[in-house]
CSV table of N, CA and C and ligand atoms in Angstrom, one decimal:
chain,number,residue,atom,x,y,z
A,270,VAL,N,0.9,-1.3,0.0
A,270,VAL,CA,0.0,0.0,-0.2
A,270,VAL,C,1.0,1.2,0.0
A,271,TYR,N,1.9,1.1,0.7
A,271,TYR,CA,2.8,2.5,0.9
A,271,TYR,C,4.2,2.1,0.2
A,272,ALA,N,4.5,3.2,-0.8
A,272,ALA,CA,5.7,3.0,-1.6
A,272,ALA,C,6.9,3.3,-0.6
A,273,LYS,N,7.9,2.6,-0.8
A,273,LYS,CA,9.2,2.8,0.1
A,273,LYS,C,10.0,3.8,-0.7
A,274,ARG,N,10.7,4.8,0.1
A,274,ARG,CA,11.7,5.8,-0.3
A,274,ARG,C,12.8,5.1,-0.5
A,275,GLU,N,13.6,5.6,-1.5
A,275,GLU,CA,14.9,4.9,-2.0
A,275,GLU,C,15.9,4.7,-0.5
A,276,GLY,N,16.2,3.5,-0.3
A,276,GLY,CA,17.3,3.3,0.9
A,276,GLY,C,16.6,3.5,2.0
A,277,GLU,N,15.1,3.4,2.1
A,277,GLU,CA,14.6,3.7,3.2
A,277,GLU,C,13.4,2.8,3.7
A,278,ALA,N,13.4,2.1,4.8
A,278,ALA,CA,12.0,1.7,5.2
A,278,ALA,C,11.1,2.6,5.5
A,279,LEU,N,9.8,2.5,4.9
A,279,LEU,CA,8.8,3.6,5.2
A,279,LEU,C,7.5,2.6,5.8
A,280,SER,N,7.3,2.9,7.0
A,280,SER,CA,6.3,2.1,7.7
A,280,SER,C,5.1,3.0,8.1
A,281,ALA,N,4.0,2.7,7.8
A,281,ALA,CA,2.8,3.5,8.1
A,281,ALA,C,2.4,3.8,9.3
A,282,VAL,N,2.6,2.3,9.9
A,282,VAL,CA,2.2,2.4,11.5
A,282,VAL,C,3.3,1.7,12.4
A,283,SER,N,3.4,2.3,13.5
A,283,SER,CA,4.4,1.8,14.5
A,283,SER,C,3.6,1.1,15.8
A,284,VAL,N,4.1,0.0,15.9
A,284,VAL,CA,3.4,-0.9,17.1
A,284,VAL,C,4.5,-1.0,18.1
A,285,ILE,N,4.1,-0.5,19.3
A,285,ILE,CA,5.0,-0.5,20.4
A,285,ILE,C,4.2,-1.4,21.5
A,286,LEU,N,5.2,-2.4,22.1
A,286,LEU,CA,4.6,-3.3,23.1
A,286,LEU,C,5.3,-2.8,24.3
A,287,GLY,N,4.6,-2.6,25.6
A,287,GLY,CA,5.2,-2.4,26.7
A,287,GLY,C,6.1,-3.4,27.3
A,288,SER,N,6.1,-4.3,26.8
A,288,SER,CA,6.8,-5.7,27.2
A,288,SER,C,6.4,-6.9,26.3
A,289,ASP,N,7.5,-7.8,26.5
A,289,ASP,CA,7.4,-8.9,25.6
A,289,ASP,C,6.1,-9.7,26.0
A,290,SER,N,5.7,-9.4,27.2
A,290,SER,CA,4.4,-10.4,27.6
A,290,SER,C,3.3,-9.9,27.1
A,291,ASP,N,3.4,-9.0,26.2
A,291,ASP,CA,2.1,-8.2,25.5
A,291,ASP,C,2.0,-8.9,24.3
A,292,ARG,N,2.8,-10.0,24.1
A,292,ARG,CA,2.8,-10.6,22.6
A,292,ARG,C,1.6,-11.2,22.0
A,293,GLU,N,0.8,-11.6,23.0
A,293,GLU,CA,-0.5,-12.3,22.6
A,293,GLU,C,-1.4,-11.5,21.8
A,294,VAL,N,-1.5,-10.2,22.5
A,294,VAL,CA,-2.4,-9.2,21.9
A,294,VAL,C,-2.0,-8.7,20.7
A,295,PHE,N,-0.5,-8.5,20.5
A,295,PHE,CA,0.3,-8.2,19.3
A,295,PHE,C,-0.2,-9.1,18.1
A,296,ASN,N,-0.2,-10.3,18.4
A,296,ASN,CA,-0.4,-11.4,17.5
A,296,ASN,C,-1.6,-11.1,16.7
A,297,SER,N,-2.6,-10.8,17.5
A,297,SER,CA,-4.0,-10.4,16.7
A,297,SER,C,-3.9,-9.3,16.0
A,298,LEU,N,-3.3,-8.2,16.4
A,298,LEU,CA,-3.2,-7.0,15.8
A,298,LEU,C,-2.3,-7.3,14.5
A,299,SER,N,-1.3,-7.6,14.4
A,299,SER,CA,-0.4,-7.8,13.3
A,299,SER,C,-1.0,-8.8,12.5
A,300,ALA,N,-1.7,-9.8,12.6
A,300,ALA,CA,-2.4,-10.5,11.8
A,300,ALA,C,-3.3,-9.7,10.8
A,301,VAL,N,-4.1,-8.6,11.3
A,301,VAL,CA,-5.0,-7.7,10.6
A,301,VAL,C,-4.1,-6.9,9.8
A,302,LEU,N,-3.2,-6.3,10.2
A,302,LEU,CA,-2.4,-5.2,9.6
A,302,LEU,C,-1.5,-6.1,8.2
A,303,ASN,N,-1.3,-7.2,8.4
A,303,ASN,CA,-0.6,-7.9,7.4
A,303,ASN,C,-1.8,-8.3,6.2
A,304,GLU,N,-3.0,-8.7,6.8
A,304,GLU,CA,-4.2,-9.0,5.9
A,304,GLU,C,-4.5,-7.9,5.1
A,305,LEU,N,-4.3,-6.5,5.6
A,305,LEU,CA,-4.5,-5.4,4.8
A,305,LEU,C,-3.5,-4.7,4.0
A,306,ASP,N,-2.1,-5.5,4.0
A,306,ASP,CA,-1.1,-5.1,3.5
A,306,ASP,C,-0.7,-3.8,4.1
A,307,ILE,N,-0.7,-3.6,5.4
A,307,ILE,CA,-0.2,-2.2,6.0
A,307,ILE,C,1.2,-2.5,6.4
A,308,SER,N,2.2,-1.7,6.1
A,308,SER,CA,3.4,-1.8,6.4
A,308,SER,C,3.5,-1.2,7.8
A,309,PHE,N,4.2,-2.1,8.8
A,309,PHE,CA,4.6,-1.6,10.1
A,309,PHE,C,5.8,-2.0,10.8
A,310,GLU,N,6.2,-1.2,11.7
A,310,GLU,CA,7.4,-1.6,12.6
A,310,GLU,C,6.9,-2.0,14.1
A,311,GLN,N,7.6,-2.9,14.5
A,311,GLN,CA,7.4,-3.3,16.0
A,311,GLN,C,8.5,-3.1,16.7
A,312,ARG,N,8.1,-2.7,18.0
A,312,ARG,CA,9.1,-2.4,19.0
A,312,ARG,C,8.6,-2.8,20.4
A,313,ILE,N,9.6,-3.2,21.2
A,313,ILE,CA,9.3,-3.4,22.7
A,313,ILE,C,9.9,-2.3,23.5
A,314,ILE,N,9.3,-1.1,23.7
A,314,ILE,CA,9.7,-0.2,24.8
A,314,ILE,C,8.8,0.1,25.8
A,315,SER,N,9.6,0.3,27.0
A,315,SER,CA,8.6,0.5,28.2
A,315,SER,C,8.7,2.0,28.5
A,316,ALA,N,7.5,2.6,28.8
A,316,ALA,CA,7.3,4.1,29.2
A,316,ALA,C,8.0,4.2,30.5
A,317,HIS,N,7.9,3.1,31.6
A,317,HIS,CA,8.3,3.4,32.9
A,317,HIS,C,10.0,2.9,32.7
A,318,ARG,N,10.2,1.6,32.1
A,318,ARG,CA,11.6,1.3,32.2
A,318,ARG,C,12.6,1.7,31.4
A,319,THR,N,12.2,2.3,30.1
A,319,THR,CA,13.0,2.9,29.1
A,319,THR,C,12.5,4.2,28.6
A,320,PRO,N,12.2,5.0,29.5
A,320,PRO,CA,11.5,6.4,28.8
A,320,PRO,C,12.4,7.1,28.2
A,321,ASP,N,14.0,7.2,28.0
A,321,ASP,CA,14.8,7.8,27.2
A,321,ASP,C,14.6,7.3,25.8
A,322,ILE,N,14.5,5.9,25.7
A,322,ILE,CA,14.5,5.2,24.4
A,322,ILE,C,13.4,5.6,23.9
A,323,LEU,N,12.2,5.6,24.5
A,323,LEU,CA,10.8,6.0,24.0
A,323,LEU,C,10.8,7.3,23.4
A,324,LYS,N,11.4,8.3,23.9
A,324,LYS,CA,11.5,9.6,23.4
A,324,LYS,C,12.2,9.8,22.0
A,325,ASN,N,13.5,9.2,22.0
A,325,ASN,CA,14.2,9.2,20.9
A,325,ASN,C,13.4,8.3,19.7
A,326,TYR,N,13.0,7.3,20.3
A,326,TYR,CA,12.5,6.4,18.9
A,326,TYR,C,11.2,7.2,18.3
A,327,ILE,N,10.2,7.9,19.2
A,327,ILE,CA,9.1,8.4,18.6
A,327,ILE,C,9.6,9.7,17.7
A,328,GLU,N,10.4,10.3,18.2
A,328,GLU,CA,11.0,11.6,17.4
A,328,GLU,C,11.6,11.1,16.2
A,329,ASP,N,12.3,10.0,16.1
A,329,ASP,CA,12.8,9.4,15.0
A,329,ASP,C,11.9,8.8,14.1
A,330,ALA,N,10.8,8.3,14.5
A,330,ALA,CA,9.8,7.7,13.9
A,330,ALA,C,9.0,9.0,13.0
A,331,GLU,N,8.6,9.8,13.8
A,331,GLU,CA,7.9,11.0,13.2
A,331,GLU,C,8.9,11.4,11.9
A,332,LYS,N,10.2,11.4,11.9
A,332,LYS,CA,11.1,11.9,11.0
A,332,LYS,C,10.8,10.9,9.7
A,333,ARG,N,10.6,9.7,10.1
A,333,ARG,CA,10.4,8.5,8.9
A,333,ARG,C,8.9,8.6,8.2
A,334,ASP,N,8.2,9.5,8.9
A,334,ASP,CA,6.7,9.5,8.5
A,334,ASP,C,5.8,8.5,8.9
A,335,VAL,N,6.1,7.9,10.0
A,335,VAL,CA,5.1,7.0,10.6
A,335,VAL,C,3.8,7.8,11.0
A,336,SER,N,2.6,7.5,10.2
A,336,SER,CA,1.4,8.2,10.4
A,336,SER,C,0.7,7.6,11.8
A,337,VAL,N,0.7,6.6,12.0
A,337,VAL,CA,-0.2,6.1,13.3
A,337,VAL,C,0.8,5.3,14.2
A,338,PHE,N,0.5,5.7,15.5
A,338,PHE,CA,1.1,4.6,16.6
A,338,PHE,C,0.2,3.9,17.4
A,339,ILE,N,0.3,2.9,17.4
A,339,ILE,CA,-0.3,1.9,18.4
A,339,ILE,C,0.5,1.2,19.7
A,340,ALA,N,0.0,1.5,20.7
A,340,ALA,CA,0.6,0.9,21.8
A,340,ALA,C,-0.2,0.1,22.7
A,341,ILE,N,0.7,-1.3,22.8
A,341,ILE,CA,0.0,-2.2,23.8
A,341,ILE,C,0.6,-2.1,25.1
A,342,ALA,N,-0.3,-2.1,26.1
A,342,ALA,CA,0.4,-2.2,27.5
A,342,ALA,C,-0.6,-2.4,28.6
A,343,GLY,N,-0.1,-3.3,29.5
A,343,GLY,CA,-0.7,-3.7,30.8
A,343,GLY,C,-0.5,-2.8,31.9
A,344,MET,N,-1.2,-3.2,33.2
A,344,MET,CA,-0.9,-2.6,34.4
A,344,MET,C,-0.9,-1.0,34.4
A,345,ALA,N,-0.4,-0.2,34.9
A,345,ALA,CA,-0.2,1.0,35.1
A,345,ALA,C,0.3,1.5,33.8
A,346,ALA,N,-0.6,1.6,32.6
A,346,ALA,CA,-0.1,1.4,31.2
A,346,ALA,C,0.0,2.8,30.8
A,347,ALA,N,1.2,3.6,30.9
A,347,ALA,CA,1.4,4.9,30.5
A,347,ALA,C,1.8,5.1,29.3
A,348,LEU,N,2.2,3.9,28.8
A,348,LEU,CA,3.0,4.0,27.3
A,348,LEU,C,2.2,5.0,26.3
A,349,PRO,N,0.8,4.5,25.9
A,349,PRO,CA,0.2,5.5,25.0
A,349,PRO,C,0.1,6.9,25.3
A,350,GLY,N,-0.1,7.2,26.5
A,350,GLY,CA,0.0,8.5,27.0
A,350,GLY,C,1.3,9.2,26.9
A,351,ALA,N,2.2,8.6,27.1
A,351,ALA,CA,3.6,9.2,27.0
A,351,ALA,C,3.8,9.2,25.7
A,352,ILE,N,3.6,8.4,24.7
A,352,ILE,CA,3.9,8.6,23.1
A,352,ILE,C,2.9,9.7,22.7
A,353,ALA,N,1.8,9.9,23.2
A,353,ALA,CA,0.8,10.9,22.7
A,353,ALA,C,1.4,12.3,23.3
A,354,SER,N,2.0,12.4,24.5
A,354,SER,CA,2.7,13.6,25.0
A,354,SER,C,4.0,13.9,23.8
A,355,ILE,N,4.7,13.1,23.2
A,355,ILE,CA,5.7,13.4,22.3
A,355,ILE,C,5.2,13.8,20.7
A,356,THR,N,4.1,13.0,20.3
A,356,THR,CA,3.8,13.4,18.9
A,356,THR,C,2.2,14.0,18.9
A,357,THR,N,2.0,14.7,17.9
A,357,THR,CA,0.6,15.1,17.6
A,357,THR,C,0.0,14.0,16.5
A,358,ARG,N,0.7,13.0,16.1
A,358,ARG,CA,0.1,11.9,15.2
A,358,ARG,C,-0.8,11.2,16.3
A,359,PRO,N,-1.7,10.4,15.5
A,359,PRO,CA,-2.9,9.7,16.2
A,359,PRO,C,-2.2,8.6,16.9
A,360,VAL,N,-2.7,8.4,18.5
A,360,VAL,CA,-2.2,7.2,19.1
A,360,VAL,C,-3.3,6.5,19.5
A,361,ILE,N,-3.1,5.1,19.2
A,361,ILE,CA,-4.2,4.1,19.7
A,361,ILE,C,-3.5,3.3,20.8
A,362,GLY,N,-4.3,3.1,21.8
A,362,GLY,CA,-3.9,2.4,23.0
A,362,GLY,C,-4.8,1.0,23.0
A,363,VAL,N,-4.0,0.2,23.4
A,363,VAL,CA,-4.7,-1.3,23.7
A,363,VAL,C,-4.4,-1.7,25.0
A,364,PRO,N,-5.3,-1.5,25.7
A,364,PRO,CA,-5.1,-2.1,27.2
A,364,PRO,C,-5.3,-3.5,27.4
A,365,VAL,N,-4.1,-4.2,28.0
A,365,VAL,CA,-3.9,-5.6,28.3
A,365,VAL,C,-4.5,-6.1,29.7
A,366,ALA,N,-5.2,-7.2,29.5
A,366,ALA,CA,-5.9,-7.6,30.7
A,366,ALA,C,-5.3,-9.0,31.2
A,367,LEU,N,-4.4,-9.5,30.4
A,367,LEU,CA,-3.6,-10.7,30.5
A,367,LEU,C,-3.1,-11.0,31.9
A,368,LYS,N,-2.3,-10.0,32.3
A,368,LYS,CA,-1.5,-10.1,33.7
A,368,LYS,C,-2.2,-9.4,34.6
A,369,SER,N,-3.3,-8.8,34.5
A,369,SER,CA,-3.9,-8.0,35.6
A,369,SER,C,-4.6,-8.8,36.7
A,370,LYS,N,-4.4,-8.1,37.8
A,370,LYS,CA,-5.1,-8.8,39.0
A,370,LYS,C,-6.3,-8.2,39.2
A,371,ILE,N,-6.6,-7.2,38.6
A,371,ILE,CA,-8.0,-6.4,38.6
A,371,ILE,C,-8.7,-6.6,37.1
A,372,MET,N,-8.4,-7.7,36.3
A,372,MET,CA,-9.2,-7.9,35.2
A,372,MET,C,-9.0,-6.7,34.1
A,373,GLY,N,-8.1,-6.0,34.2
A,373,GLY,CA,-7.4,-5.0,33.0
A,373,GLY,C,-8.2,-3.7,33.3
A,374,LEU,N,-8.9,-3.5,34.5
A,374,LEU,CA,-9.2,-2.2,34.9
A,374,LEU,C,-8.3,-1.2,35.1
A,375,ASP,N,-7.1,-1.6,35.4
A,375,ASP,CA,-5.8,-0.7,35.7
A,375,ASP,C,-5.4,-0.1,34.2
A,376,SER,N,-5.2,-1.0,33.5
A,376,SER,CA,-4.5,-0.5,32.1
A,376,SER,C,-5.7,0.2,31.3
A,377,LEU,N,-6.9,-0.2,31.5
A,377,LEU,CA,-8.0,0.4,30.6
A,377,LEU,C,-8.2,1.9,31.1
A,378,LEU,N,-8.1,2.2,32.6
A,378,LEU,CA,-8.3,3.4,32.8
A,378,LEU,C,-7.2,4.3,32.9
A,379,SER,N,-5.9,3.6,32.8
A,379,SER,CA,-4.7,4.5,32.7
A,379,SER,C,-4.6,5.1,31.1
A,380,MET,N,-5.4,4.2,30.3
A,380,MET,CA,-5.5,4.8,28.8
A,380,MET,C,-6.6,5.7,28.5
A,381,VAL,N,-7.7,5.4,29.0
A,381,VAL,CA,-9.1,6.1,28.5
A,381,VAL,C,-9.1,7.3,29.4
A,382,GLN,N,-8.6,7.5,30.5
A,382,GLN,CA,-8.6,9.0,31.4
A,382,GLN,C,-7.7,9.7,31.2
A,383,MET,N,-7.2,9.8,30.0
A,383,MET,CA,-6.1,10.9,29.8
A,383,MET,C,-6.5,12.3,30.0
A,384,PRO,N,-5.5,13.1,30.6
A,384,PRO,CA,-5.9,14.6,31.0
A,384,PRO,C,-6.2,15.2,29.7
A,385,PRO,N,-7.2,16.1,29.6
A,385,PRO,CA,-7.5,17.1,28.3
A,385,PRO,C,-6.3,17.5,27.8
A,386,GLY,N,-6.4,17.4,26.5
A,386,GLY,CA,-5.2,18.1,25.5
A,386,GLY,C,-4.4,17.0,25.1
A,387,ILE,N,-4.3,15.8,25.7
A,387,ILE,CA,-3.3,14.9,25.1
A,387,ILE,C,-4.3,13.5,25.1
A,388,PRO,N,-4.9,13.4,23.6
A,388,PRO,CA,-5.8,12.3,23.7
A,388,PRO,C,-5.2,10.7,23.3
A,389,VAL,N,-5.8,9.8,23.6
A,389,VAL,CA,-5.4,8.4,23.2
A,389,VAL,C,-6.7,7.8,22.8
A,390,ALA,N,-6.7,7.2,21.7
A,390,ALA,CA,-7.9,6.4,20.9
A,390,ALA,C,-7.6,5.1,21.8
A,391,THR,N,-8.6,4.8,22.8
A,391,THR,CA,-8.3,3.7,23.5
A,391,THR,C,-9.5,2.7,23.2
A,392,VAL,N,-9.0,1.3,22.6
A,392,VAL,CA,-9.7,0.5,22.2
A,392,VAL,C,-10.1,-0.4,23.4
A,393,GLY,N,-10.7,-1.5,23.1
A,393,GLY,CA,-11.3,-2.5,24.2
A,393,GLY,C,-10.1,-3.3,24.8
A,394,LEU,N,-10.4,-4.1,26.0
A,394,LEU,CA,-9.3,-4.9,26.5
A,394,LEU,C,-8.9,-5.8,25.7
A,395,ASP,N,-7.4,-6.1,25.3
A,395,ASP,CA,-7.0,-7.0,24.5
A,395,ASP,C,-7.5,-7.0,23.1
A,396,ALA,N,-7.9,-5.8,22.6
A,396,ALA,CA,-8.7,-5.6,21.4
A,396,ALA,C,-7.7,-5.2,20.3
A,397,GLY,N,-6.7,-6.2,20.1
A,397,GLY,CA,-5.8,-5.8,19.0
A,397,GLY,C,-6.4,-5.8,17.5
A,398,ARG,N,-7.3,-6.6,17.5
A,398,ARG,CA,-7.8,-6.6,16.0
A,398,ARG,C,-8.4,-5.1,15.7
A,399,ASN,N,-9.4,-4.7,16.6
A,399,ASN,CA,-10.0,-3.4,16.5
A,399,ASN,C,-9.0,-2.1,16.3
A,400,ALA,N,-7.8,-2.4,17.0
A,400,ALA,CA,-6.8,-1.3,16.9
A,400,ALA,C,-6.3,-1.1,15.6
A,401,ALA,N,-5.8,-2.3,15.2
A,401,ALA,CA,-5.3,-2.5,13.6
A,401,ALA,C,-6.3,-1.9,12.6
A,402,LEU,N,-7.6,-2.2,12.7
A,402,LEU,CA,-8.8,-1.6,12.1
A,402,LEU,C,-8.9,-0.3,12.2
A,403,LEU,N,-8.7,0.3,13.4
A,403,LEU,CA,-8.8,1.7,13.5
A,403,LEU,C,-7.7,2.7,12.7
A,404,ALA,N,-6.6,1.9,12.8
A,404,ALA,CA,-5.4,2.5,12.4
A,404,ALA,C,-5.8,2.6,10.7
A,405,ALA,N,-6.1,1.3,10.1
A,405,ALA,CA,-6.5,1.2,8.9
A,405,ALA,C,-7.4,2.3,8.5
A,406,GLU,N,-8.3,2.5,9.1
A,406,GLU,CA,-9.4,3.4,8.8
A,406,GLU,C,-8.8,5.0,8.7
A,407,ILE,N,-7.9,5.1,9.7
A,407,ILE,CA,-7.2,6.6,9.6
A,407,ILE,C,-6.3,6.6,8.5
A,408,LEU,N,-5.7,5.5,8.0
A,408,LEU,CA,-4.8,5.7,6.8
A,408,LEU,C,-5.7,5.8,5.6
A,409,ALA,N,-6.9,5.2,5.6
A,409,ALA,CA,-7.8,4.8,4.4
A,409,ALA,C,-8.2,6.4,3.9
A,410,LEU,N,-8.1,7.3,4.9
A,410,LEU,CA,-8.7,8.6,4.9
A,410,LEU,C,-7.9,9.2,3.5
A,411,SER,N,-6.7,8.9,3.2
A,411,SER,CA,-5.8,9.4,2.3
A,411,SER,C,-5.4,8.2,1.4
A,412,ASN,N,-6.2,7.2,1.3
A,412,ASN,CA,-5.5,6.0,0.5
A,412,ASN,C,-6.9,5.1,0.1
A,413,GLU,N,-7.1,5.4,-1.0
A,413,GLU,CA,-8.6,4.7,-1.9
A,413,GLU,C,-8.6,3.2,-1.7
A,414,THR,N,-7.2,2.7,-2.2
A,414,THR,CA,-7.1,1.4,-2.3
A,414,THR,C,-7.2,0.7,-0.7
A,415,LEU,N,-6.8,1.2,0.1
A,415,LEU,CA,-7.0,0.8,1.3
A,415,LEU,C,-8.4,0.9,1.9
A,416,GLU,N,-9.1,1.9,1.4
A,416,GLU,CA,-10.6,2.0,1.8
A,416,GLU,C,-11.2,0.9,1.2
A,417,LYS,N,-10.8,0.4,-0.1
A,417,LYS,CA,-11.7,-0.5,-0.7
A,417,LYS,C,-11.6,-1.9,0.1
A,418,LYS,N,-10.1,-2.2,0.5
A,418,LYS,CA,-9.7,-3.3,1.4
A,418,LYS,C,-10.7,-3.4,2.6
A,419,LEU,N,-11.0,-2.3,3.3
A,419,LEU,CA,-11.6,-2.2,4.5
A,419,LEU,C,-13.0,-2.7,4.1
A,420,LYS,N,-13.7,-2.1,3.0
A,420,LYS,CA,-15.1,-2.4,2.7
A,420,LYS,C,-15.3,-4.0,2.4
A,421,ALA,N,-14.1,-4.5,1.8
A,421,ALA,CA,-14.1,-6.0,1.4
A,421,ALA,C,-14.2,-6.7,2.8
A,422,TYR,N,-13.3,-6.2,3.7
A,422,TYR,CA,-13.1,-6.9,5.1
A,422,TYR,C,-14.6,-6.9,5.7
A,423,ARG,N,-15.2,-5.9,5.7
A,423,ARG,CA,-16.7,-5.7,6.1
A,423,ARG,C,-17.6,-6.7,5.4
A,424,ASP,N,-17.4,-6.8,4.2
A,424,ASP,CA,-18.3,-7.7,3.4
A,424,ASP,C,-18.0,-8.9,3.9
A,425,THR,N,-16.9,-9.4,4.2
A,425,THR,CA,-16.3,-10.9,4.3
A,425,THR,C,-17.1,-11.2,5.8
A,426,GLN,N,-17.1,-10.0,6.7
A,426,GLN,CA,-17.7,-10.4,8.3
A,426,GLN,C,-19.1,-10.5,8.2
A,427,ARG,N,-19.7,-9.8,7.1
A,427,ARG,CA,-21.2,-9.8,7.0
A,427,ARG,C,-21.7,-11.1,6.5
A,428,ASN,N,-20.8,-11.5,5.4
A,428,ASN,CA,-21.2,-13.0,4.9
A,428,ASN,C,-21.1,-14.1,5.9
A,429,LYS,N,-20.0,-13.8,6.8
A,429,LYS,CA,-20.0,-15.0,7.9
A,429,LYS,C,-21.0,-15.0,8.9
A,430,VAL,N,-21.7,-13.9,9.1
A,430,VAL,CA,-22.9,-13.8,10.0
A,430,VAL,C,-24.1,-14.6,9.4
A,431,MET,N,-24.2,-14.2,8.1
A,431,MET,CA,-25.4,-14.6,7.3
A,431,MET,C,-25.3,-16.2,7.2
A,432,GLU,N,-23.8,-16.6,6.9
A,432,GLU,CA,-23.9,-18.3,6.8
A,432,GLU,C,-24.3,-18.8,8.3
A,433,LYS,N,-23.6,-18.2,9.2
A,433,LYS,CA,-23.8,-18.8,10.7
A,433,LYS,C,-25.6,-18.7,10.8
A,434,ASP,N,-26.2,-17.8,10.5
A,434,ASP,CA,-27.5,-17.4,10.6
A,434,ASP,C,-28.4,-18.6,9.9
A,435,ALA,N,-27.9,-18.9,8.7
A,435,ALA,CA,-28.6,-19.8,7.8
A,435,ALA,C,-28.6,-21.4,8.3
A,436,ALA,N,-27.4,-21.7,9.1
A,436,ALA,CA,-26.9,-22.7,9.7
A,436,ALA,C,-27.9,-22.9,10.8
A,437,PHE,N,-27.9,-21.8,11.7
A,437,PHE,CA,-28.6,-21.8,12.8
A,437,PHE,C,-30.0,-22.0,12.9
A,438,LYS,N,-30.7,-21.4,11.8
A,438,LYS,CA,-32.1,-21.6,11.4
A,438,LYS,C,-32.5,-22.8,11.2
A,439,GLU,N,-31.8,-23.7,10.7
A,439,GLU,CA,-31.9,-25.0,10.4
A,439,GLU,C,-31.8,-26.1,11.4
A,440,GLU,N,-31.1,-25.7,12.6
A,440,GLU,CA,-30.8,-26.5,13.7
A,440,GLU,C,-32.3,-26.9,14.5
B,799,RP5,C1,3.4,-3.2,31.3
B,799,RP5,O1,3.8,-3.9,32.5
B,799,RP5,C2,3.7,-4.0,30.1
B,799,RP5,O2,2.9,-3.6,29.2
B,799,RP5,C3,3.0,-5.3,30.8
B,799,RP5,O3,1.7,-5.7,30.3
B,799,RP5,C4,3.0,-5.3,32.2
B,799,RP5,C5,3.9,-6.6,32.7
B,799,RP5,O4,5.2,-6.4,32.1
B,799,RP5,P1,6.2,-7.5,32.5
B,799,RP5,O5,6.5,-7.2,34.0
B,799,RP5,O6,5.6,-9.0,32.1
B,799,RP5,O7,7.4,-7.0,31.6
B,799,RP5,O8,4.6,-2.4,31.4
């Protein structure tokens, strides 16, 4: 979908995990980005454990024209908010429930309750698929090919429901 500049990898999306333990959610997300042929780069950078690396990376990614950032994180999940404080490009947060002792409420509130002025588009708990689709919808605003792919994705979903309905009615 995205042309590469000479000698330089150009990723439309950057996906950042707060920890290697967030990989399960990443897998559902990357599957959708791959299905839609969206180029992305993937990093593990912690807002709390490696804040200096995070700042350098986001500033560099902006220079490389990354359009959308997706941050996957659990517990006191500062990652998407920290990213949003560095860039004005859209940041999508995916709260992770897997390791939480309080069913993900910690990471959900850390992302959704951002102070006014620094927004994070927070999707549901462990909702990697929706995060990828939301990123695709943002990119599709200026990419007709991608918009067509998203419409086809919706059609496939619709057909699956209709197939299930047909089988269910017969039971
Ligand atoms: C967060 O803390 C990460 O995003 C992860 O979900 C959680 C636990 O991290 P680990 O202790 O497993 O590295 O920063």
